[in-house]
mmCIF file of C-alpha atoms in Angstrom:
data_model
loop_
_atom_site.group_PDB
_atom_site.id
_atom_site.type_symbol
_atom_site.label_atom_id
_atom_site.label_comp_id
_atom_site.label_asym_id
_atom_site.label_seq_id
_atom_site.Cartn_x
_atom_site.Cartn_y
_atom_site.Cartn_z
ATOM 1 C CA MET P 1 96.331 91.086 114.805
ATOM 2 C CA ARG P 2 99.112 90.016 112.493
ATOM 3 C CA SER P 3 99.901 86.344 112.099
ATOM 4 C CA SER P 4 102.855 85.297 114.234
ATOM 5 C CA ILE P 5 102.656 81.562 113.483
ATOM 6 C CA PRO P 6 101.942 80.791 109.792
ATOM 7 C CA LEU P 7 99.891 77.688 109.102
ATOM 8 C CA GLY P 8 100.196 77.714 105.326
ATOM 9 C CA ARG P 9 97.346 78.053 102.840
ATOM 10 C CA ILE P 10 93.903 76.523 103.059
ATOM 11 C CA ALA P 11 91.534 76.871 100.100
ATOM 12 C CA GLY P 12 94.056 79.315 98.626
ATOM 13 C CA VAL P 13 93.986 81.635 101.665
ATOM 14 C CA GLN P 14 96.992 82.310 103.891
ATOM 15 C CA VAL P 15 96.202 81.212 107.450
ATOM 16 C CA GLY P 16 98.080 82.039 110.637
ATOM 17 C CA LEU P 17 97.881 82.320 114.400
ATOM 18 C CA ASN P 18 98.496 85.427 116.450
ATOM 19 C CA LEU P 19 100.394 84.656 119.647
ATOM 20 C CA SER P 20 97.460 85.983 121.662
ATOM 21 C CA VAL P 21 95.494 82.879 120.666
ATOM 22 C CA LEU P 22 97.613 80.961 123.175
ATOM 23 C CA VAL P 23 95.663 82.771 125.901
ATOM 24 C CA ILE P 24 92.469 81.152 124.600
ATOM 25 C CA VAL P 25 94.157 77.755 124.567
ATOM 26 C CA VAL P 26 95.370 78.125 128.155
ATOM 27 C CA ILE P 27 91.944 79.313 129.359
ATOM 28 C CA LEU P 28 90.123 76.455 127.630
ATOM 29 C CA VAL P 29 92.528 73.743 128.723
ATOM 30 C CA ALA P 30 92.649 74.965 132.323
ATOM 31 C CA GLY P 31 88.906 75.511 132.555
ATOM 32 C CA LEU P 32 88.037 72.121 131.096
ATOM 33 C CA ALA P 33 90.845 69.909 132.405
ATOM 34 C CA LEU P 34 90.868 71.365 135.918
ATOM 35 C CA GLY P 35 87.251 72.446 136.262
ATOM 36 C CA ARG P 36 84.384 71.245 134.120
ATOM 37 C CA PHE P 37 85.491 67.762 133.083
ATOM 38 C CA PRO P 38 86.582 66.436 136.529
ATOM 39 C CA VAL P 39 83.352 67.725 138.094
ATOM 40 C CA VAL P 40 80.926 66.482 135.430
ATOM 41 C CA PHE P 41 82.806 63.281 134.522
ATOM 42 C CA PRO P 42 84.679 62.094 137.639
ATOM 43 C CA GLY P 43 86.875 59.026 137.883
ATOM 44 C CA TYR P 44 89.408 59.596 135.097
ATOM 45 C CA PRO P 45 93.168 60.098 135.600
ATOM 46 C CA PRO P 46 94.381 63.746 135.461
ATOM 47 C CA VAL P 47 96.283 63.098 132.231
ATOM 48 C CA VAL P 48 93.052 62.056 130.514
ATOM 49 C CA TYR P 49 91.385 65.316 131.531
ATOM 50 C CA LEU P 50 94.416 67.207 130.228
ATOM 51 C CA LEU P 51 94.286 65.405 126.867
ATOM 52 C CA ALA P 52 90.545 66.034 126.620
ATOM 53 C CA GLY P 53 91.121 69.719 127.351
ATOM 54 C CA LEU P 54 93.834 69.973 124.706
ATOM 55 C CA ALA P 55 91.677 68.161 122.153
ATOM 56 C CA SER P 56 88.742 70.449 122.918
ATOM 57 C CA ALA P 57 90.901 73.553 122.491
ATOM 58 C CA ALA P 58 92.288 72.277 119.179
ATOM 59 C CA LEU P 59 88.823 71.415 117.837
ATOM 60 C CA PHE P 60 87.491 74.784 118.972
ATOM 61 C CA LEU P 61 90.240 76.577 117.031
ATOM 62 C CA ALA P 62 89.429 74.388 114.040
ATOM 63 C CA SER P 63 85.802 75.513 114.373
ATOM 64 C CA LEU P 64 86.869 79.161 114.396
ATOM 65 C CA LEU P 65 88.990 78.545 111.329
ATOM 66 C CA ALA P 66 86.049 76.919 109.536
ATOM 67 C CA HIS P 67 83.939 79.981 110.382
ATOM 68 C CA GLU P 68 86.502 82.360 108.876
ATOM 69 C CA LEU P 69 87.195 80.124 105.875
ATOM 70 C CA ALA P 70 83.496 80.198 105.060
ATOM 71 C CA HIS P 71 83.656 84.003 104.978
ATOM 72 C CA ALA P 72 86.840 83.961 102.884
ATOM 73 C CA VAL P 73 85.663 81.440 100.288
ATOM 74 C CA THR P 74 82.319 83.200 99.858
ATOM 75 C CA ALA P 75 84.057 86.573 99.552
ATOM 76 C CA ARG P 76 86.302 85.249 96.795
ATOM 77 C CA ARG P 77 83.308 83.836 94.967
ATOM 78 C CA ASN P 78 81.828 87.332 95.057
ATOM 79 C CA GLY P 79 84.917 88.933 93.550
ATOM 80 C CA ILE P 80 86.674 90.080 96.735
ATOM 81 C CA GLU P 81 90.312 89.191 97.289
ATOM 82 C CA VAL P 82 91.191 87.751 100.706
ATOM 83 C CA GLU P 83 94.496 88.826 102.251
ATOM 84 C CA ARG P 84 94.700 86.313 105.121
ATOM 85 C CA ILE P 85 92.913 84.667 108.018
ATOM 86 C CA THR P 86 94.255 85.188 111.523
ATOM 87 C CA LEU P 87 93.109 83.472 114.698
ATOM 88 C CA TRP P 88 93.713 85.643 117.751
ATOM 89 C CA LEU P 89 92.662 86.371 121.331
ATOM 90 C CA LEU P 90 88.985 87.096 120.676
ATOM 91 C CA GLY P 91 88.350 84.705 117.799
ATOM 92 C CA GLY P 92 89.241 85.019 114.126
ATOM 93 C CA VAL P 93 89.560 87.665 111.444
ATOM 94 C CA ALA P 94 89.308 87.254 107.683
ATOM 95 C CA GLU P 95 91.029 90.263 106.092
ATOM 96 C CA LEU P 96 89.261 91.201 102.861
ATOM 97 C CA ARG P 97 90.703 93.470 100.188
ATOM 98 C CA GLY P 98 87.702 95.418 99.075
ATOM 99 C CA GLU P 99 84.011 95.654 99.809
ATOM 100 C CA PRO P 100 80.942 93.794 98.501
ATOM 101 C CA ARG P 101 79.432 95.347 95.393
ATOM 102 C CA SER P 102 75.824 94.649 96.281
ATOM 103 C CA PRO P 103 73.606 94.082 99.332
ATOM 104 C CA GLY P 104 73.153 90.482 98.246
ATOM 105 C CA ALA P 105 76.893 89.813 98.214
ATOM 106 C CA ASP P 106 77.252 91.546 101.582
ATOM 107 C CA LEU P 107 74.518 89.326 103.030
ATOM 108 C CA ARG P 108 75.986 86.107 101.624
ATOM 109 C CA ILE P 109 79.443 86.828 102.996
ATOM 110 C CA ALA P 110 78.013 87.703 106.412
ATOM 111 C CA VAL P 111 75.638 84.805 107.040
ATOM 112 C CA VAL P 112 77.906 82.014 105.848
ATOM 113 C CA GLY P 113 80.183 82.304 108.909
ATOM 114 C CA PRO P 114 77.460 81.719 111.519
ATOM 115 C CA GLY P 115 76.086 79.072 109.188
ATOM 116 C CA ALA P 116 79.423 77.251 109.342
ATOM 117 C CA SER P 117 79.402 77.491 113.142
ATOM 118 C CA LEU P 118 75.874 76.060 113.293
ATOM 119 C CA LEU P 119 76.963 73.242 111.001
ATOM 120 C CA ALA P 120 79.960 72.545 113.231
ATOM 121 C CA GLY P 121 77.634 72.502 116.236
ATOM 122 C CA LEU P 122 75.387 69.999 114.467
ATOM 123 C CA VAL P 123 78.339 67.750 113.590
ATOM 124 C CA PHE P 124 79.681 67.792 117.155
ATOM 125 C CA GLY P 125 76.186 67.153 118.486
ATOM 126 C CA LEU P 126 75.799 64.118 116.224
ATOM 127 C CA LEU P 127 79.202 62.841 117.335
ATOM 128 C CA ALA P 128 78.212 63.250 120.976
ATOM 129 C CA GLY P 129 75.008 61.304 120.379
ATOM 130 C CA LEU P 130 76.845 58.610 118.473
ATOM 131 C CA VAL P 131 79.397 58.121 121.250
ATOM 132 C CA ALA P 132 76.662 58.030 123.898
ATOM 133 C CA THR P 133 74.461 55.533 122.063
ATOM 134 C CA THR P 134 77.340 53.177 121.240
ATOM 135 C CA GLY P 135 78.513 52.987 124.840
ATOM 136 C CA GLY P 136 81.618 55.128 124.365
ATOM 137 C CA ALA P 137 83.400 57.057 127.071
ATOM 138 C CA ALA P 138 81.190 59.599 128.805
ATOM 139 C CA LEU P 139 84.051 62.105 128.819
ATOM 140 C CA LEU P 140 84.367 61.879 125.025
ATOM 141 C CA ALA P 141 80.629 62.386 124.590
ATOM 142 C CA GLY P 142 80.791 65.309 127.001
ATOM 143 C CA MET P 143 83.659 66.873 125.071
ATOM 144 C CA PHE P 144 81.678 66.753 121.816
ATOM 145 C CA SER P 145 78.568 68.091 123.576
ATOM 146 C CA TYR P 146 80.590 71.026 124.918
ATOM 147 C CA LEU P 147 81.930 71.830 121.447
ATOM 148 C CA ALA P 148 78.436 71.610 119.971
ATOM 149 C CA ALA P 149 77.082 74.078 122.524
ATOM 150 C CA VAL P 150 80.015 76.470 122.105
ATOM 151 C CA ASN P 151 79.623 76.582 118.313
ATOM 152 C CA VAL P 152 75.890 77.216 118.538
ATOM 153 C CA LEU P 153 76.525 80.038 121.020
ATOM 154 C CA LEU P 154 79.246 81.408 118.735
ATOM 155 C CA ALA P 155 76.792 81.508 115.824
ATOM 156 C CA ILE P 156 74.081 83.187 117.897
ATOM 157 C CA PHE P 157 76.456 85.788 119.337
ATOM 158 C CA ASN P 158 77.846 86.633 115.914
ATOM 159 C CA LEU P 159 74.335 87.196 114.547
ATOM 160 C CA ILE P 160 73.681 90.063 116.970
ATOM 161 C CA PRO P 161 72.976 93.069 114.679
ATOM 162 C CA ALA P 162 76.020 95.115 115.639
ATOM 163 C CA ALA P 163 79.126 95.709 113.516
ATOM 164 C CA PRO P 164 81.749 94.313 113.295
ATOM 165 C CA LEU P 165 79.877 91.116 114.201
ATOM 166 C CA ASP P 166 78.393 89.140 111.333
ATOM 167 C CA GLY P 167 74.952 90.288 112.429
ATOM 168 C CA GLY P 168 76.143 93.842 111.894
ATOM 169 C CA ARG P 169 77.000 92.921 108.327
ATOM 170 C CA VAL P 170 73.519 91.464 107.913
ATOM 171 C CA LEU P 171 72.045 94.700 109.265
ATOM 172 C CA ARG P 172 74.227 96.698 106.892
ATOM 173 C CA ALA P 173 73.095 94.616 103.920
ATOM 174 C CA ALA P 174 69.426 95.017 104.880
ATOM 175 C CA LEU P 175 69.707 98.781 105.345
ATOM 176 C CA TRP P 176 71.744 99.069 102.159
ATOM 177 C CA ALA P 177 69.026 97.271 100.213
ATOM 178 C CA ARG P 178 66.356 99.494 101.778
ATOM 179 C CA TRP P 179 68.092 102.869 101.545
ATOM 180 C CA GLY P 180 70.247 102.287 98.488
ATOM 181 C CA ASP P 181 73.161 103.959 100.304
ATOM 182 C CA ARG P 182 75.932 101.650 101.458
ATOM 183 C CA ALA P 183 77.810 104.306 103.452
ATOM 184 C CA ARG P 184 74.710 105.322 105.393
ATOM 185 C CA ALA P 185 73.954 101.665 106.126
ATOM 186 C CA ALA P 186 77.535 101.006 107.253
ATOM 187 C CA ILE P 187 77.472 103.999 109.613
ATOM 188 C CA ALA P 188 74.190 102.837 111.143
ATOM 189 C CA ALA P 189 75.526 99.289 111.662
ATOM 190 C CA ALA P 190 78.735 100.663 113.189
ATOM 191 C CA ARG P 191 76.794 102.845 115.601
ATOM 192 C CA ALA P 192 74.759 99.813 116.663
ATOM 193 C CA GLY P 193 78.029 97.972 117.263
ATOM 194 C CA ARG P 194 79.380 100.785 119.391
ATOM 195 C CA VAL P 195 76.234 100.859 121.527
ATOM 196 C CA PHE P 196 76.356 97.080 121.967
ATOM 197 C CA GLY P 197 80.021 97.306 122.913
ATOM 198 C CA TYR P 198 79.281 99.877 125.620
ATOM 199 C CA VAL P 199 76.519 97.615 126.943
ATOM 200 C CA LEU P 200 78.975 94.719 127.210
ATOM 201 C CA ILE P 201 81.511 96.931 128.987
ATOM 202 C CA ALA P 202 78.872 98.023 131.497
ATOM 203 C CA LEU P 203 77.730 94.440 132.092
ATOM 204 C CA GLY P 204 81.340 93.371 132.499
ATOM 205 C CA PHE P 205 82.057 95.953 135.164
ATOM 206 C CA LEU P 206 78.816 95.031 136.886
ATOM 207 C CA GLN P 207 79.950 91.408 137.031
ATOM 208 C CA VAL P 208 83.329 92.468 138.417
ATOM 209 C CA VAL P 209 81.635 94.484 141.167
ATOM 210 C CA THR P 210 79.305 91.606 142.063
ATOM 211 C CA GLY P 211 82.117 89.063 142.308
ATOM 212 C CA SER P 212 82.374 87.402 138.878
ATOM 213 C CA GLY P 213 85.800 88.876 138.234
ATOM 214 C CA PHE P 214 87.164 86.886 135.310
ATOM 215 C CA GLU P 215 83.879 86.622 133.400
ATOM 216 C CA GLY P 216 83.307 90.336 133.847
ATOM 217 C CA LEU P 217 86.770 91.297 132.661
ATOM 218 C CA TRP P 218 86.419 89.064 129.606
ATOM 219 C CA LEU P 219 83.030 90.588 128.752
ATOM 220 C CA ALA P 220 84.433 94.100 129.160
ATOM 221 C CA LEU P 221 87.386 93.207 126.917
ATOM 222 C CA ILE P 222 85.046 92.004 124.180
ATOM 223 C CA GLY P 223 82.986 95.167 124.564
ATOM 224 C CA LEU P 224 86.072 97.370 124.309
ATOM 225 C CA PHE P 225 87.122 95.600 121.132
ATOM 226 C CA LEU P 226 83.650 96.044 119.627
ATOM 227 C CA VAL P 227 83.617 99.765 120.471
ATOM 228 C CA ASN P 228 87.028 100.339 118.869
ATOM 229 C CA ALA P 229 86.285 98.205 115.813
ATOM 230 C CA ALA P 230 82.863 99.794 115.290
ATOM 231 C CA SER P 231 84.362 103.286 115.565
ATOM 232 C CA ALA P 232 87.005 102.370 112.982
ATOM 233 C CA GLU P 233 84.314 101.031 110.643
ATOM 234 C CA GLU P 234 82.318 104.231 110.946
ATOM 235 C CA GLN P 235 85.399 106.307 110.137
ATOM 236 C CA HIS P 236 86.099 104.043 107.156
ATOM 237 C CA ALA P 237 82.538 104.497 105.901
ATOM 238 C CA ARG P 238 82.739 108.276 106.275
ATOM 239 C CA LEU P 239 86.054 108.299 104.439
ATOM 240 C CA GLY P 240 84.483 106.323 101.614
ATOM 241 C CA THR P 241 81.703 108.895 101.409
ATOM 242 C CA ALA P 242 84.158 111.809 101.330
ATOM 243 C CA LEU P 243 86.234 110.174 98.603
ATOM 244 C CA TYR P 244 83.294 109.034 96.504
ATOM 245 C CA GLY P 245 84.125 109.465 92.812
ATOM 246 C CA VAL P 246 87.813 110.321 93.333
ATOM 247 C CA ARG P 247 90.037 108.439 90.908
ATOM 248 C CA VAL P 248 93.627 107.365 91.348
ATOM 249 C CA ALA P 249 94.589 109.722 88.501
ATOM 250 C CA ASP P 250 93.178 112.652 90.481
ATOM 251 C CA VAL P 251 95.489 112.013 93.421
ATOM 252 C CA MET P 252 98.669 110.360 92.157
ATOM 253 C CA SER P 253 102.008 112.141 91.942
ATOM 254 C CA GLY P 254 104.200 111.597 88.928
ATOM 255 C CA PRO P 255 106.126 110.968 86.864
ATOM 256 C CA PRO P 256 108.159 109.373 89.681
ATOM 257 C CA VAL P 257 111.923 109.409 90.098
ATOM 258 C CA ALA P 258 112.923 105.831 89.309
ATOM 259 C CA ALA P 259 116.108 103.893 89.980
ATOM 260 C CA HIS P 260 117.738 100.789 88.518
ATOM 261 C CA PRO P 261 117.610 97.625 90.663
ATOM 262 C CA ASP P 262 121.398 97.115 90.276
ATOM 263 C CA GLU P 263 122.260 100.544 91.649
ATOM 264 C CA SER P 264 123.843 100.528 95.104
ATOM 265 C CA VAL P 265 122.170 102.062 98.125
ATOM 266 C CA SER P 266 125.007 104.570 98.603
ATOM 267 C CA SER P 267 124.739 105.653 94.966
ATOM 268 C CA LEU P 268 121.038 106.334 95.281
ATOM 269 C CA ILE P 269 121.611 108.313 98.474
ATOM 270 C CA GLU P 270 124.255 110.508 96.823
ATOM 271 C CA ARG P 271 122.444 110.845 93.506
ATOM 272 C CA VAL P 272 118.870 111.448 94.629
ATOM 273 C CA VAL P 273 118.075 111.104 98.326
ATOM 274 C CA MET P 274 120.274 113.928 99.635
ATOM 275 C CA ARG P 275 119.350 116.213 96.743
ATOM 276 C CA GLN P 276 115.630 115.759 96.219
ATOM 277 C CA ARG P 277 114.777 114.196 99.586
ATOM 278 C CA LEU P 278 111.974 111.994 98.304
ATOM 279 C CA SER P 279 110.701 109.033 100.299
ATOM 280 C CA THR P 280 109.693 106.553 97.582
ATOM 281 C CA TYR P 281 111.808 105.152 94.744
ATOM 282 C CA PRO P 282 110.291 102.689 92.266
ATOM 283 C CA LEU P 283 112.746 100.388 90.476
ATOM 284 C CA VAL P 284 112.602 99.828 86.726
ATOM 285 C CA ASP P 285 114.902 97.673 84.608
ATOM 286 C CA GLU P 286 116.558 98.554 81.307
ATOM 287 C CA ASN P 287 113.332 97.654 79.479
ATOM 288 C CA GLY P 288 111.284 100.036 81.594
ATOM 289 C CA ALA P 289 109.493 97.261 83.476
ATOM 290 C CA PHE P 290 108.568 97.843 87.106
ATOM 291 C CA VAL P 291 110.603 95.426 89.268
ATOM 292 C CA GLY P 292 110.265 96.680 92.859
ATOM 293 C CA LEU P 293 109.894 99.575 95.269
ATOM 294 C CA VAL P 294 112.334 101.080 97.770
ATOM 295 C CA THR P 295 111.229 103.396 100.568
ATOM 296 C CA LEU P 296 113.328 105.664 102.735
ATOM 297 C CA ASN P 297 112.615 103.454 105.742
ATOM 298 C CA ARG P 298 114.191 100.495 103.947
ATOM 299 C CA ILE P 299 117.226 102.570 103.036
ATOM 300 C CA ARG P 300 117.684 103.643 106.655
ATOM 301 C CA ARG P 301 117.785 100.016 107.783
ATOM 302 C CA VAL P 302 120.998 99.430 105.802
ATOM 303 C CA SER P 303 124.047 100.219 107.932
ATOM 304 C CA PRO P 304 126.486 102.817 106.467
ATOM 305 C CA GLU P 305 129.274 100.276 105.973
ATOM 306 C CA ARG P 306 126.976 97.991 103.932
ATOM 307 C CA ARG P 307 125.489 100.647 101.684
ATOM 308 C CA PRO P 308 128.206 100.647 98.956
ATOM 309 C CA HIS P 309 127.847 96.885 98.530
ATOM 310 C CA THR P 310 124.066 96.536 98.885
ATOM 311 C CA LEU P 311 121.983 96.720 95.722
ATOM 312 C CA LEU P 312 118.566 98.282 95.664
ATOM 313 C CA ARG P 313 117.050 94.999 94.486
ATOM 314 C CA ASP P 314 118.279 93.431 97.739
ATOM 315 C CA ILE P 315 116.189 95.733 99.935
ATOM 316 C CA ALA P 316 113.226 96.424 97.657
ATOM 317 C CA CYS P 317 109.673 95.224 98.048
ATOM 318 C CA SER P 318 109.087 92.657 95.319
ATOM 319 C CA PRO P 319 106.695 93.758 92.559
ATOM 320 C CA GLN P 320 104.188 91.116 93.693
ATOM 321 C CA ASP P 321 103.984 92.782 97.127
ATOM 322 C CA VAL P 322 103.472 96.321 95.827
ATOM 323 C CA PRO P 323 99.851 97.504 95.449
ATOM 324 C CA ARG P 324 99.111 98.423 91.836
ATOM 325 C CA ALA P 325 96.399 100.624 90.438
ATOM 326 C CA SER P 326 95.182 101.949 87.121
ATOM 327 C CA PRO P 327 94.585 105.700 86.660
ATOM 328 C CA GLU P 328 90.811 105.282 86.354
ATOM 329 C CA GLU P 329 90.435 103.054 89.430
ATOM 330 C CA ALA P 330 88.463 104.420 92.371
ATOM 331 C CA LEU P 331 90.762 105.617 95.139
ATOM 332 C CA THR P 332 88.620 103.912 97.789
ATOM 333 C CA ASP P 333 89.225 100.530 96.127
ATOM 334 C CA LEU P 334 92.988 101.088 96.249
ATOM 335 C CA LEU P 335 93.023 102.156 99.909
ATOM 336 C CA ASP P 336 91.970 98.677 101.010
ATOM 337 C CA ARG P 337 95.083 97.218 99.352
ATOM 338 C CA MET P 338 97.675 99.699 100.584
ATOM 339 C CA GLY P 339 99.859 98.311 103.319
ATOM 340 C CA GLY P 340 102.576 95.777 103.973
ATOM 341 C CA CYS P 341 106.204 96.338 103.091
ATOM 342 C CA THR P 342 105.571 99.483 101.009
ATOM 343 C CA ASP P 343 104.761 101.675 104.040
ATOM 344 C CA GLY P 344 101.460 102.722 102.501
ATOM 345 C CA ARG P 345 102.696 103.336 98.943
ATOM 346 C CA ALA P 346 101.233 102.123 95.660
ATOM 347 C CA VAL P 347 102.318 102.375 92.036
ATOM 348 C CA VAL P 348 100.118 103.489 89.150
ATOM 349 C CA LEU P 349 100.524 101.703 85.816
ATOM 350 C CA ASP P 350 99.072 102.560 82.419
ATOM 351 C CA PRO P 351 97.223 99.920 80.329
ATOM 352 C CA ALA P 352 100.552 98.831 78.824
ATOM 353 C CA GLY P 353 102.011 98.180 82.272
ATOM 354 C CA ARG P 354 104.349 101.205 82.280
ATOM 355 C CA LEU P 355 104.943 103.093 85.523
ATOM 356 C CA ILE P 356 103.309 106.522 85.377
ATOM 357 C CA GLY P 357 102.806 107.573 88.987
ATOM 358 C CA LEU P 358 102.804 106.911 92.713
ATOM 359 C CA ILE P 359 100.279 107.121 95.497
ATOM 360 C CA THR P 360 101.884 108.042 98.832
ATOM 361 C CA PRO P 361 100.513 108.717 102.327
ATOM 362 C CA THR P 362 101.017 112.429 101.684
ATOM 363 C CA ASP P 363 98.812 112.236 98.593
ATOM 364 C CA ILE P 364 96.109 110.447 100.577
ATOM 365 C CA SER P 365 96.383 112.894 103.478
ATOM 366 C CA ARG P 366 96.020 115.907 101.222
ATOM 367 C CA VAL P 367 92.910 114.660 99.444
ATOM 368 C CA ILE P 368 91.309 113.790 102.808
ATOM 369 C CA GLN P 369 92.133 117.218 104.257
ATOM 370 C CA THR P 370 90.649 119.004 101.244
ATOM 371 C CA ALA P 371 87.630 116.707 100.851
ATOM 372 C CA GLY P 372 85.251 119.098 102.584
ATOM 373 C CA LEU P 373 86.387 122.325 100.894
ATOM 374 C CA GLY P 374 84.182 122.006 97.833
ATOM 375 C CA ALA P 375 84.981 124.329 94.950
ATOM 376 C CA ALA P 376 87.604 126.130 97.026
ATOM 377 C CA GLY P 377 89.584 122.959 97.544
ATOM 378 C CA LEU P 378 91.190 120.290 95.452
ATOM 379 C CA TYR P 379 87.927 119.031 93.974
ATOM 380 C CA SER P 380 84.697 120.788 93.124
ATOM 381 C CA GLY P 381 82.246 118.364 94.707
ATOM 382 C CA LEU P 382 83.558 114.953 95.717
ATOM 383 C CA ARG P 383 80.173 113.379 94.987
ATOM 384 C CA GLY P 384 80.153 114.622 91.417
ATOM 385 C CA ALA P 385 80.794 112.259 88.543
ATOM 386 C CA ASP P 386 83.231 114.606 86.800
ATOM 387 C CA LEU P 387 86.009 115.727 89.114
ATOM 388 C CA VAL P 388 88.663 118.219 88.127
ATOM 389 C CA PRO P 389 91.956 117.956 90.023
ATOM 390 C CA ALA P 390 93.767 121.122 90.906
ATOM 391 C CA ALA P 391 97.295 121.582 89.628
ATOM 392 C CA ARG P 392 99.802 119.622 91.720
ATOM 393 C CA PRO P 393 103.083 121.467 92.369
ATOM 394 C CA ARG P 394 106.206 119.838 90.994
ATOM 395 C CA ASP P 395 109.831 120.303 91.880
ATOM 396 C CA GLY P 396 111.051 120.494 88.283
ATOM 397 C CA ARG P 397 113.093 117.306 88.554
ATOM 398 C CA GLY P 398 110.445 114.655 88.029
ATOM 399 C CA GLY P 399 109.206 114.219 91.598
ATOM 400 C CA SER P 400 106.139 115.606 93.318
ATOM 401 C CA ASP P 401 106.181 117.710 96.447
ATOM 402 C CA HIS P 402 103.605 115.245 97.787
ATOM 403 C CA ASP P 403 106.367 112.687 98.238
ATOM 404 C CA ARG P 404 108.816 114.939 100.021
ATOM 405 C CA LEU P 405 110.008 114.525 103.596
#
């Protein structure tokens, strides 16, 4: 659900459209301009129905954006960074970096989205009434009435207590407050979401069998999405439980093999890549400051004839795009930030800002694989407050075996 069409920043949050949202636009415009509007409000030229359909689709997307912006703004007010908002085939997604720290924050972030949809429904309803009472065009009043109804239905649907719907977040917050265990509450909400998704899939197939083909397929598609998303949320919650108490310092590999940003790609390949066969190369300048990150995938993208003349700084992820962590930070907090151009890598900096280690997918994989081994594994009790990391093998040349190919 990555943004394909950037729309800039709104309230400090990057907003974009996924190309799949065009399907929603086509469905709305066709359904309204060729179906509902001509039947309910006859007598207008076809171009007027088309314009009304386009306006309705645009205002509906604006309503979805308002819903997600409400989530994003509230999340930021509760100390959670927001990566982006993306409108796509089945609605909108606000990508948060991190999790709420309390049931109250979880509840506030969840309910504000449906609240924004209800407010939008109220505004459109008032506009419809205003147009009708002032003798305006019946089609215009009907368009606003349709948008009012759709937003109210959107709010009600999202309040169903099943993750990843907003109602699932409300359920999670309530169970978290009652049990005092966020992971247990998240798993319960995710299971409710999976059950609800299967119900929608069954209802969708039933509609297909009884003749309501398109409506049934759409319902089944929503159900399939809910099942997959709920399953992913449950896995995420279980992972958080397994990694409870694990610090970045317990997992990181280091000290890393660093390179200078003005070194050529071919030089790095000859000097390090073909000898030590690492996959991650942080860049530091002559003052020791971290200035970027190069991965093996980025090196491979440079054609052989360009490598002698291409500097590492030209292909590196900028330092602003590289996830950073402190040694004492919880690993679960860092996982939510790992992604983007770094291929799942992060750098670890000491309090003075000096580079002291790396977190790579291999490091993450190893700690997950050993999470259930107890004293025989990497950690003696992942729920304990004091965790003792086992010795990490090193290659004798500054790199960790965790980062090898």
